[in-house]
Tab-separated table of C-alpha atoms in Angstrom:
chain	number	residue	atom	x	y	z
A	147	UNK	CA	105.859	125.249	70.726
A	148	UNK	CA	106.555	127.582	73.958
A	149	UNK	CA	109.682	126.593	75.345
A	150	UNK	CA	108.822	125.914	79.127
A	151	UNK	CA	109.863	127.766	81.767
A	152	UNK	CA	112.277	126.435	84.584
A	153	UNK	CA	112.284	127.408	87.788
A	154	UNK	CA	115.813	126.462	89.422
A	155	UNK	CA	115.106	125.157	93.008
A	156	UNK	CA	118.450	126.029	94.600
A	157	UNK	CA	116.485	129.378	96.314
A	158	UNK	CA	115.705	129.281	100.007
A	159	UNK	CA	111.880	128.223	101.121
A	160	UNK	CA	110.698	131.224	101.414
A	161	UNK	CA	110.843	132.306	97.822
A	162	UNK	CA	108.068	130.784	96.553
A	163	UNK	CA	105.749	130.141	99.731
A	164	UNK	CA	103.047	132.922	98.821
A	165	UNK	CA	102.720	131.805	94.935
A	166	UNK	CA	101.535	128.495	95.895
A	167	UNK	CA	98.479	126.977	97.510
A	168	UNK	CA	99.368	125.431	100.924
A	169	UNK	CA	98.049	121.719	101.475
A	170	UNK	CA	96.596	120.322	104.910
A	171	UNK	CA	97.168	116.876	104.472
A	172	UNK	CA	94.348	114.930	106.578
A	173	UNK	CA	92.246	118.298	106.334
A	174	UNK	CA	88.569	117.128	106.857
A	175	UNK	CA	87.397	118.193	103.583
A	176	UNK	CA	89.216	118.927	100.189
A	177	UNK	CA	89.150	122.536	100.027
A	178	UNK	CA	91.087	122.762	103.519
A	179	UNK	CA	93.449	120.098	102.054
A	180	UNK	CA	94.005	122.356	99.100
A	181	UNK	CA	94.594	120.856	95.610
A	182	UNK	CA	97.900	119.184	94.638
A	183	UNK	CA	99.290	120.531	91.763
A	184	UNK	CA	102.428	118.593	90.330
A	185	UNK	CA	102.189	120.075	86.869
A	186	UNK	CA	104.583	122.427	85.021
A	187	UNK	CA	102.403	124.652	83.036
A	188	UNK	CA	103.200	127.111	85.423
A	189	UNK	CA	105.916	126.362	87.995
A	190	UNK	CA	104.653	128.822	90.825
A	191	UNK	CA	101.390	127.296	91.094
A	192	UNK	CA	103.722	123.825	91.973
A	193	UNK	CA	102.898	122.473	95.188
A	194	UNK	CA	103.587	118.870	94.661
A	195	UNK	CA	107.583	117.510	93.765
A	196	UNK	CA	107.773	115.053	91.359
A	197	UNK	CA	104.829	114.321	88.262
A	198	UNK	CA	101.379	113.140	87.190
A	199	UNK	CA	101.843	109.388	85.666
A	200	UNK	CA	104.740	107.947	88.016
A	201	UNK	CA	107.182	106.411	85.579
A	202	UNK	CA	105.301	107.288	82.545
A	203	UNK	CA	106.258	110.284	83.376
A	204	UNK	CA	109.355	109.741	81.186
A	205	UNK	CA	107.457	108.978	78.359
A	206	UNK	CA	105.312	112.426	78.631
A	207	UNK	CA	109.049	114.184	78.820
A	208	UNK	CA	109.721	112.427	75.112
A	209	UNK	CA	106.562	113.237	73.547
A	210	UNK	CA	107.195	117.359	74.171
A	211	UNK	CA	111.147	116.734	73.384
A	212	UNK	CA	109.877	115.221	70.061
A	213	UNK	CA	107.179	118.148	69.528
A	214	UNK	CA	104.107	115.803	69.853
A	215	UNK	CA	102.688	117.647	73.060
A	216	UNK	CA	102.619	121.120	73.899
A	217	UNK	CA	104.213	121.825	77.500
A	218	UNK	CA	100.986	124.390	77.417
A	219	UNK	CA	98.901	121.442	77.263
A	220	UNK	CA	95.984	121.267	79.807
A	221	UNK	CA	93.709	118.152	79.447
A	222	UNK	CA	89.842	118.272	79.204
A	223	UNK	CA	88.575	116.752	81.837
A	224	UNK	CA	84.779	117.007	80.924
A	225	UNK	CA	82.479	113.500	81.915
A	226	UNK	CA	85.860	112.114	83.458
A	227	UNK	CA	84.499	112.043	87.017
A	228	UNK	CA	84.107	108.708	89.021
A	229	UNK	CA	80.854	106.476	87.200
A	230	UNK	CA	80.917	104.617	90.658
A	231	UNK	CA	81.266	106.771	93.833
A	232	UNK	CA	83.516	106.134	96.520
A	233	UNK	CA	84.078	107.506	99.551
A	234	UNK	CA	84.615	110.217	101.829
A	235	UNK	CA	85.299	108.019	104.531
A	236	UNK	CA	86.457	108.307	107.824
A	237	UNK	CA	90.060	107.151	107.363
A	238	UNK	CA	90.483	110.196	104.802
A	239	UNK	CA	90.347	112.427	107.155
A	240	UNK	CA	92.685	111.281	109.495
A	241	UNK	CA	96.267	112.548	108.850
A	242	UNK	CA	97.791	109.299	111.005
A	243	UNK	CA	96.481	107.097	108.351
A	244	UNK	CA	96.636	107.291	104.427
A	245	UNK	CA	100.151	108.391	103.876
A	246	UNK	CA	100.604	107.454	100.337
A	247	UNK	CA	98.142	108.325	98.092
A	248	UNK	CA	95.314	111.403	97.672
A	249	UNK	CA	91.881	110.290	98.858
A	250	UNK	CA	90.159	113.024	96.864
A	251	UNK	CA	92.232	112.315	93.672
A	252	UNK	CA	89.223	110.462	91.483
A	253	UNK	CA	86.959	113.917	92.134
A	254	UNK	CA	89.489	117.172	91.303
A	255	UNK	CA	87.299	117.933	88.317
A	256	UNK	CA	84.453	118.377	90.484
A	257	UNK	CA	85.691	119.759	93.817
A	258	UNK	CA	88.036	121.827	92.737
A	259	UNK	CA	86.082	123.609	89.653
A	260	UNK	CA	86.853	126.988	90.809
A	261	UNK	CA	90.226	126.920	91.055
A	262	UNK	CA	90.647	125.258	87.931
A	263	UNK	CA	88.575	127.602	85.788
A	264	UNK	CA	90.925	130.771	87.715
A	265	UNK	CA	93.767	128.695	85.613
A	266	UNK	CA	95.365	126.021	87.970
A	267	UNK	CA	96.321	122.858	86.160
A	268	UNK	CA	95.156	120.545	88.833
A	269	UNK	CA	94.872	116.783	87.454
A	270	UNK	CA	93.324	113.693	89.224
A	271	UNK	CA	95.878	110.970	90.474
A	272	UNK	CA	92.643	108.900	90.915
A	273	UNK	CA	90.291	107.194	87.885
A	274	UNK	CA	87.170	104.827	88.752
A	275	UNK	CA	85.250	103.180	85.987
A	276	UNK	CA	83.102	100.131	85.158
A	277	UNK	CA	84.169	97.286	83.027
A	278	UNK	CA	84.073	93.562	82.225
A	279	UNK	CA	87.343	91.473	82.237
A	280	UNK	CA	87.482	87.883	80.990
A	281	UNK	CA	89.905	84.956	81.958
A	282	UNK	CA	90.235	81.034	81.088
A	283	UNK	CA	90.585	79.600	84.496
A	284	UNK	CA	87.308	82.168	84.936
A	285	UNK	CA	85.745	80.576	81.685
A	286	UNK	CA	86.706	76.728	82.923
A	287	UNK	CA	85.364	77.017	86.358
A	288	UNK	CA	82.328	78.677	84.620
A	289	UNK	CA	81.925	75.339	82.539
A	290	UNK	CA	82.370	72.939	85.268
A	291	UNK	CA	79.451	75.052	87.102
A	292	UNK	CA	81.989	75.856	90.054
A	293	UNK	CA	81.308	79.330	89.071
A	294	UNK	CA	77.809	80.028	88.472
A	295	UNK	CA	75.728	82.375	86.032
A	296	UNK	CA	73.972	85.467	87.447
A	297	UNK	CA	73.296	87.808	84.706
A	298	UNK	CA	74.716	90.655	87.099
A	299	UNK	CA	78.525	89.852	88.363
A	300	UNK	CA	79.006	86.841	85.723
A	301	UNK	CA	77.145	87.428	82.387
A	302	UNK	CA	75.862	84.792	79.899
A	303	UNK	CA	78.947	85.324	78.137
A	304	UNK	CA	81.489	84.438	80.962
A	305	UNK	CA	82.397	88.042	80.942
A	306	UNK	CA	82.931	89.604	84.983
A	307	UNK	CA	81.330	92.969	85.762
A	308	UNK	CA	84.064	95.028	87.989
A	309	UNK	CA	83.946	98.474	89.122
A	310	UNK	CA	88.029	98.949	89.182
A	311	UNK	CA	90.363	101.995	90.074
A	312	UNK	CA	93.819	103.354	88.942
A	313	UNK	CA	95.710	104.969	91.468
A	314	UNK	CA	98.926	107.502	91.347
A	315	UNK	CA	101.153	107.578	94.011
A	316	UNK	CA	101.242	110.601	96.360
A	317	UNK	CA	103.449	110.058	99.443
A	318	UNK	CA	103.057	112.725	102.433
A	319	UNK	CA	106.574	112.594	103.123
A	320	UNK	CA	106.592	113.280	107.246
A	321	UNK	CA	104.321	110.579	107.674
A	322	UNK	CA	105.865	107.715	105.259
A	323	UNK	CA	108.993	108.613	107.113
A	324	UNK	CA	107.477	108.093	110.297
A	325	UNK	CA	106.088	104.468	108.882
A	326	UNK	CA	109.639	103.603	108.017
A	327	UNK	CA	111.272	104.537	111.361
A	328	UNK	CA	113.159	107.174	109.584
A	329	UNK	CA	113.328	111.200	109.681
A	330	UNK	CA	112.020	113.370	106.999
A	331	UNK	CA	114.989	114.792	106.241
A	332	UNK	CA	117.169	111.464	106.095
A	333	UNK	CA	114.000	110.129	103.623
A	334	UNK	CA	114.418	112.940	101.243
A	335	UNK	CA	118.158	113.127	101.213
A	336	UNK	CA	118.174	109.088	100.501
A	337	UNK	CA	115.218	109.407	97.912
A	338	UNK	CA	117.324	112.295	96.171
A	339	UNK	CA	120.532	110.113	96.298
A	340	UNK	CA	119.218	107.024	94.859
A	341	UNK	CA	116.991	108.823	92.112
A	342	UNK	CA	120.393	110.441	90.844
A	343	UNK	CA	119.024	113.836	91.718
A	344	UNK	CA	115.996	113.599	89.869
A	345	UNK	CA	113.906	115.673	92.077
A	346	UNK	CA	116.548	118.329	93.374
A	347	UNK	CA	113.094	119.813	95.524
A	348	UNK	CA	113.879	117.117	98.026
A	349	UNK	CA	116.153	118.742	99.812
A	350	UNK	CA	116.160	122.559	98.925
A	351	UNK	CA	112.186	122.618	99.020
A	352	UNK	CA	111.389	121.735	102.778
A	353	UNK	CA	107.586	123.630	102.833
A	354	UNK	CA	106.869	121.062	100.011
A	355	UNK	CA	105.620	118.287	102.179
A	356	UNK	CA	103.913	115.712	99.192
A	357	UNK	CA	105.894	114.014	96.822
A	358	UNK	CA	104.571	111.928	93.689
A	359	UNK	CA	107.132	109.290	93.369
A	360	UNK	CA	108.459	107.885	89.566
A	361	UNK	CA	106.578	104.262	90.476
A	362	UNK	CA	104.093	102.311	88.592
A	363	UNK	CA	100.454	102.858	89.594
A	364	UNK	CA	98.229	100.918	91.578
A	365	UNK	CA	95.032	98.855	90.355
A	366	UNK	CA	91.729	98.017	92.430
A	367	UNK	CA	89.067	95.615	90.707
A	368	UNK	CA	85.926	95.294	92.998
A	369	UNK	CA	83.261	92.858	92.210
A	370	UNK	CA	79.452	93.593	93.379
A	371	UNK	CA	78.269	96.582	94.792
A	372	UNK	CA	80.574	98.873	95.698
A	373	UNK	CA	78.769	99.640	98.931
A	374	UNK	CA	79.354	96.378	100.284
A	375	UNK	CA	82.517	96.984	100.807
A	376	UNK	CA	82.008	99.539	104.083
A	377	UNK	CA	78.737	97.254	105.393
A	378	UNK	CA	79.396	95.413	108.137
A	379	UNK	CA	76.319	92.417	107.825
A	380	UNK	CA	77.885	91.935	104.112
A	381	UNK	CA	80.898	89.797	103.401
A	382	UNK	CA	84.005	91.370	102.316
A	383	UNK	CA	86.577	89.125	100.495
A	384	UNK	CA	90.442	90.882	99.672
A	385	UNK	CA	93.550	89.997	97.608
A	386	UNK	CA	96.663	91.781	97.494
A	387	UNK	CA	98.944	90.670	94.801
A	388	UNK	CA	101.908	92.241	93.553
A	389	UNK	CA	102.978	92.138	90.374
A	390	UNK	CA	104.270	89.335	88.699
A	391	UNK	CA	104.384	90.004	84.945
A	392	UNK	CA	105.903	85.993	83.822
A	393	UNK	CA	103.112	84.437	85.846
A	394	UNK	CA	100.170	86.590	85.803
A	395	UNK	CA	100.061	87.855	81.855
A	396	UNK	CA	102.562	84.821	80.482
A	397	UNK	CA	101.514	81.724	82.865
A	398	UNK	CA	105.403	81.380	83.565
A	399	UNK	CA	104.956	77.608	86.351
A	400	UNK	CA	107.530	78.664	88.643
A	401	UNK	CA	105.495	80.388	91.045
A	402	UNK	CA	102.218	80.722	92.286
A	403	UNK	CA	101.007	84.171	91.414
A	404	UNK	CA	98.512	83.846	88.833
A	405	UNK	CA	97.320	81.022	90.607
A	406	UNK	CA	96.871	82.569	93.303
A	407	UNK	CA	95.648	86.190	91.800
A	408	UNK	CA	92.713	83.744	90.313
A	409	UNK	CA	91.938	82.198	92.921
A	410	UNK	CA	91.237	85.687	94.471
A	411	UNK	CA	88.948	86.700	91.860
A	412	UNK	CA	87.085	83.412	91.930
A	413	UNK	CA	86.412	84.132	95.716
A	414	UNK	CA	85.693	87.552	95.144
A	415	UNK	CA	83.250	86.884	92.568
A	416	UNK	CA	81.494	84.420	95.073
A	417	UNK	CA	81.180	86.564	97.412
A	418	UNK	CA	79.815	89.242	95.126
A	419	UNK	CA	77.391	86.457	94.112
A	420	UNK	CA	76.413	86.461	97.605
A	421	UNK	CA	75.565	89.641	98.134
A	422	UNK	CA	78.849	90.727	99.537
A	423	UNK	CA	81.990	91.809	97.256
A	424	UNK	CA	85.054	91.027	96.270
A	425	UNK	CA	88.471	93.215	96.164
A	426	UNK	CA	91.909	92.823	93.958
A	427	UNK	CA	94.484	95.304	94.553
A	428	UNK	CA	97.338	95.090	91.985
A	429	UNK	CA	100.427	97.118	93.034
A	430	UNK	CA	103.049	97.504	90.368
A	431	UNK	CA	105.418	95.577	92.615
A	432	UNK	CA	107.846	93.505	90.166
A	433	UNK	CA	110.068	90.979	91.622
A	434	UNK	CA	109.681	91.543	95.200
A	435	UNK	CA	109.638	95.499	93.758
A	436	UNK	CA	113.504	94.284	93.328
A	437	UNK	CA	112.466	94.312	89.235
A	438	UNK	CA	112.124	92.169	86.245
A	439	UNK	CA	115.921	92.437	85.832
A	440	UNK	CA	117.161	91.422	88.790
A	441	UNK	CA	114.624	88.638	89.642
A	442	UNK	CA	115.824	86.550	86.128
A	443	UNK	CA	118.808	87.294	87.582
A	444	UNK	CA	118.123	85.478	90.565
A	445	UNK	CA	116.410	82.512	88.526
A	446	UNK	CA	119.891	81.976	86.676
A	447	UNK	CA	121.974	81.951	89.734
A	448	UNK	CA	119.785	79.438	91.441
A	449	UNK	CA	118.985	77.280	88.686
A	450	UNK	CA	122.997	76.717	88.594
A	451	UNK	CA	124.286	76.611	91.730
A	452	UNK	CA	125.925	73.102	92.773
A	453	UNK	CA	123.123	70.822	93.161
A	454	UNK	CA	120.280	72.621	91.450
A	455	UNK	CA	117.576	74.889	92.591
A	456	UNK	CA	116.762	74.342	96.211
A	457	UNK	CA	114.716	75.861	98.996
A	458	UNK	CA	117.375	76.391	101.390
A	459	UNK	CA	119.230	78.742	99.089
A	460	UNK	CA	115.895	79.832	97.528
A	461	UNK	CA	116.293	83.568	99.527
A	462	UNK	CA	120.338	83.349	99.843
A	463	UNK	CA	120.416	83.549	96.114
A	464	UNK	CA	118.441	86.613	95.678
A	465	UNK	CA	119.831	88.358	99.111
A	466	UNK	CA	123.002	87.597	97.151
A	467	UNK	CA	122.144	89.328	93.905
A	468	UNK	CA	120.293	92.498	95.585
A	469	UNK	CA	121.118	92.541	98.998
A	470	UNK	CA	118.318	92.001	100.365
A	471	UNK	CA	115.187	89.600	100.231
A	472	UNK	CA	112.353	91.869	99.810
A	473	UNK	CA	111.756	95.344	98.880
A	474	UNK	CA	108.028	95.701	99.477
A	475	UNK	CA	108.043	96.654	102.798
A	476	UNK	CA	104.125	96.785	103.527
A	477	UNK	CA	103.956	99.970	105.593
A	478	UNK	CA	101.851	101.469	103.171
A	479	UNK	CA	99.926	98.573	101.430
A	480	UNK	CA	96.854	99.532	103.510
A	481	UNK	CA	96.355	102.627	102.395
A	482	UNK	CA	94.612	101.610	99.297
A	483	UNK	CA	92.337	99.466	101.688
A	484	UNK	CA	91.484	102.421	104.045
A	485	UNK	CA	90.586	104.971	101.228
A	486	UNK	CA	87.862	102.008	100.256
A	487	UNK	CA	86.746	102.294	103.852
A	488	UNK	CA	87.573	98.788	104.714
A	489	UNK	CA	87.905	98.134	108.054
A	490	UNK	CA	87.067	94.790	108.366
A	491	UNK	CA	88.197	91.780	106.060
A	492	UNK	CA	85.848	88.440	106.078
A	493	UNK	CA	88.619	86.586	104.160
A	494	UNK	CA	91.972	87.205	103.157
A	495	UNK	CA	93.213	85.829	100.283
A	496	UNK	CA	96.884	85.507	101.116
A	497	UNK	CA	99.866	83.088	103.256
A	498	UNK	CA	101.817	86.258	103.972
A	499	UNK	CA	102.401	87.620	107.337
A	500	UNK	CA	103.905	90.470	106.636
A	501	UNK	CA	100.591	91.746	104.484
A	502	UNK	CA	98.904	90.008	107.556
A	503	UNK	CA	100.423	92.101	110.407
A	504	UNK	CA	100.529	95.546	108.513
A	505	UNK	CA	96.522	95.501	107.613
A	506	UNK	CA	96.242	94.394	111.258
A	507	UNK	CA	98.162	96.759	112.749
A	508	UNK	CA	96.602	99.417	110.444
A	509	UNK	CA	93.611	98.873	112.207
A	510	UNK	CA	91.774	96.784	109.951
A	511	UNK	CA	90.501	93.318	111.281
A	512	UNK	CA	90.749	90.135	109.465
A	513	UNK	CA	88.829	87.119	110.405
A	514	UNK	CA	89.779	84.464	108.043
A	515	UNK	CA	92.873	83.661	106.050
A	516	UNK	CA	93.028	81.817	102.960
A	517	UNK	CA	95.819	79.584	101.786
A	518	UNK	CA	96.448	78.494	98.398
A	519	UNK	CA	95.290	74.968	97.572
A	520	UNK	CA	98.012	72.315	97.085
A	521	UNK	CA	96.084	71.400	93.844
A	522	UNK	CA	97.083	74.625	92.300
A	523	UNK	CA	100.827	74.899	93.140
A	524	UNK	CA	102.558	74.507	89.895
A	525	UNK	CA	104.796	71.697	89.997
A	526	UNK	CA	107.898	73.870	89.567
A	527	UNK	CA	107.291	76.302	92.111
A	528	UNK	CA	107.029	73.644	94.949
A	529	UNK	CA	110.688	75.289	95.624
A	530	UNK	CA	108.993	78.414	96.334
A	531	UNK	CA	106.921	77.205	98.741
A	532	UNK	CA	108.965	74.697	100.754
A	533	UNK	CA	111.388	77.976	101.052
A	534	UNK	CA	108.395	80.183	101.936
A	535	UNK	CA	107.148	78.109	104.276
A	536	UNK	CA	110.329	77.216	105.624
A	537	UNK	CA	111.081	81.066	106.167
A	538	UNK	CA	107.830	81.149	108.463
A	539	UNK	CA	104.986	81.701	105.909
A	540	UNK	CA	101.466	81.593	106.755
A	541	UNK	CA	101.485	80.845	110.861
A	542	UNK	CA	98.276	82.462	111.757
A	543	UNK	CA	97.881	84.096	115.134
A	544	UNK	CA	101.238	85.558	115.416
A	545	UNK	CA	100.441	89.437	114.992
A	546	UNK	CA	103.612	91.789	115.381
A	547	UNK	CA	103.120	94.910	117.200
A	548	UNK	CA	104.175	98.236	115.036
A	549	UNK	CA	107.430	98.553	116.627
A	550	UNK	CA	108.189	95.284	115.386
A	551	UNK	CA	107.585	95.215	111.901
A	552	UNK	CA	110.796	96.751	110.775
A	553	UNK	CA	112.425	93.532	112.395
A	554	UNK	CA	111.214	90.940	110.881
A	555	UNK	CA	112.665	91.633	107.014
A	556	UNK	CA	114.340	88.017	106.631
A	557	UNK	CA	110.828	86.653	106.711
A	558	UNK	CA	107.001	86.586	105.954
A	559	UNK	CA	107.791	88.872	102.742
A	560	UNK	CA	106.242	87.053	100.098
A	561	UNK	CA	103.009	86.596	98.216
């Protein structure tokens, strides 16, 4: 195996401007964008800081260290282009609004042919296929006819049809600055800090404006035609869910996330029925993003505090253990949203206000909101949702202004 070459980044800006290809981020097509190129097959051609594959990243690291992949390696992207197109739409091609993530990323095979056949490693951050997924609450509701039998979104077999997307992180650093009422420059110096250096191009490679970030990627599912989604005479149904790994794969009863990620797909799949369609976006958002490890944290310290778990102390608890409440911050949860070409939601599948206010303020209009049903509240997270509630969840018709949003972090955080 070639031993790759390193390219140390304490050189001014200037050194390596003409070797790479600039990018126009908002450009109005994808050629006067440019290509992002985060690889390391050859380090001049680097336009991007940071990697393909977010936090898998790591893993791609031990597979050359162990001499299982070639650092040469250049993948074969032949019949990998989107089965289901989506997109261009209006919002990609507006600089002020998709900040964290590359619109054209599902079609680099196609669109950027040229360059890749002249020998830049240019990889998609963006995959879009067809599949069928298959749950027991799904299967139950099937059974007791609440869910009905189409041939087309729900087969015979109680499997779903869903068109569904994986999506890489790219950030535009200027502009995800700007939506966290920061500077650039204080962004990357805090983003170097706190990833221990990791990406030393942060702050010694200032023409490098993109940055793919070492987080865990983002999932659409979309039930019924695609097109659906941008037509405004069809109905459009939405749920964001972050991640919740005990509750959505393990069925852990002390809060209401899988509950509530079902009931999502059940009304996505009715309105797909309908002739409308249905959207799930997963983000990779553990814990309040605060992580698996410090949210069982939090469970233990509630659990035995003097007189048991309790909704007034539900927030205190985990404030206590990581300083703060919530680490989502939904700034730049839309962006998935406005690279579907949403701009208009029938019904939202969610209590919170702060995913409420930042797809409202985004631009995107929401007509109905949709609480969870009492019925399906697990027993043991009725803690969670006094607390929630008590904290100001779900009070519809209070939209903050832009300005506002960064004030309003002790509250309206949650699922």
């Amino acid at each position: 195996m070639k031993t790759a070459h390193v390219v140390l980044t304490s050189h001014p800006d200037t050194l390596h401007q003409s070797s790479i290809i600039p990018i126009n981020w908002g450009a109005k097509t994808p050629h006067l964008r440019g290509p992002l190129i985060a690889t390391h097959t050859n380090p001049l051609h680097k336009n991007v800081i940071g990697a393909h594959s977010g936090s898998y990243s790591v893993y791609r690291a031990l597979a050359m260290a162990a001499g299982k992949l070639s650092d040469e390696f250049k993948p074969d992207l032949t019949n990998t282009e989107p089965v289901e197109r989506i997109g261009p739409h209006p919002q990609w091609k507006n600089p002020n609004i998709i900040a964290s993530l590359d619109p054209w990323g599902a079609d680099v095979a196609s669109v950027y042919k040229k360059e890749i056949k002249a020998g830049y490693d240019i990889r998609p951050s963006i995959a879009i296929t067809k599949a069928h997924i298959r749950m027991a609450e799904l299967d139950d509701l099937i059974r007791l006819g609440e869910l009905g039998v189409d041939g087309k979104v729900v087969k015979k077999s109680h499997d779903v049809a869903v068109t569904k997307a994986a999506i890489e992180s790219v950030w535009y650093l200027p502009k995800v600055a700007e939506k966290f009422g920061t500077t650039e420059g204080e962004l990357r110096k805090i983003l170097f800090q706190e990833t221990g250096g990791m990406f030393p191009e942060l702050v010694t490679r200032h023409d490098l404006k993109s940055f793919m970030p070492p987080i865990g990627s983002t999932s659409v599912y979309i039930f019924g035609d695609v097109k659906a989604i941008t037509d405004p005479k069809k109905e459009l149904t939405v749920r964001v869910h972050d991640e919740c790994n005990g509750s959505d794969v393990f069925g852990s009863d002390i809060c209401t996330c899988r509950p509530y990620l079902v009931q999502g797909i059940e009304a996505g799949i009715k309105t797909a029925q309908k002739g409308g369609a249905g959207v799930i976006v997963y983000y990779r958002k553990e814990g309040r993003a605060l992580g698996e490890v410090t949210k069982f944290l939090v469970y233990n310290a509630r659990k035995r505090q003097a007189g048991g778990d309790s909704a007034s102390t539900y927030f205190h608890r985990t404030e206590c253990v990581a300083g703060v409440q919530d680490m989502r911050f939904q700034q730049l949860m839309p962006d998935v949203l406005h690279w579907l070409g949403i701009t208009r939601i029938t019904n939202f599948i969610s209590m919170s206000n702060m995913k409420y206010d930042a797809i409202v303020n985004s631009g995107i209009k929401i007509i109905n909101r949709v609480e969870i049903p009492a019925d399906r509240i697990p027993a043991d997270a009725s803690v969670e949702m006094e607390a929630k509630k008590a904290a100001g969840y779900f009070t519809p018709g209070a939209v903050k202004k832009k300005k506002d949003l960064k004030k309003v972090k002790g509250r309206g955080l949650y699922e």
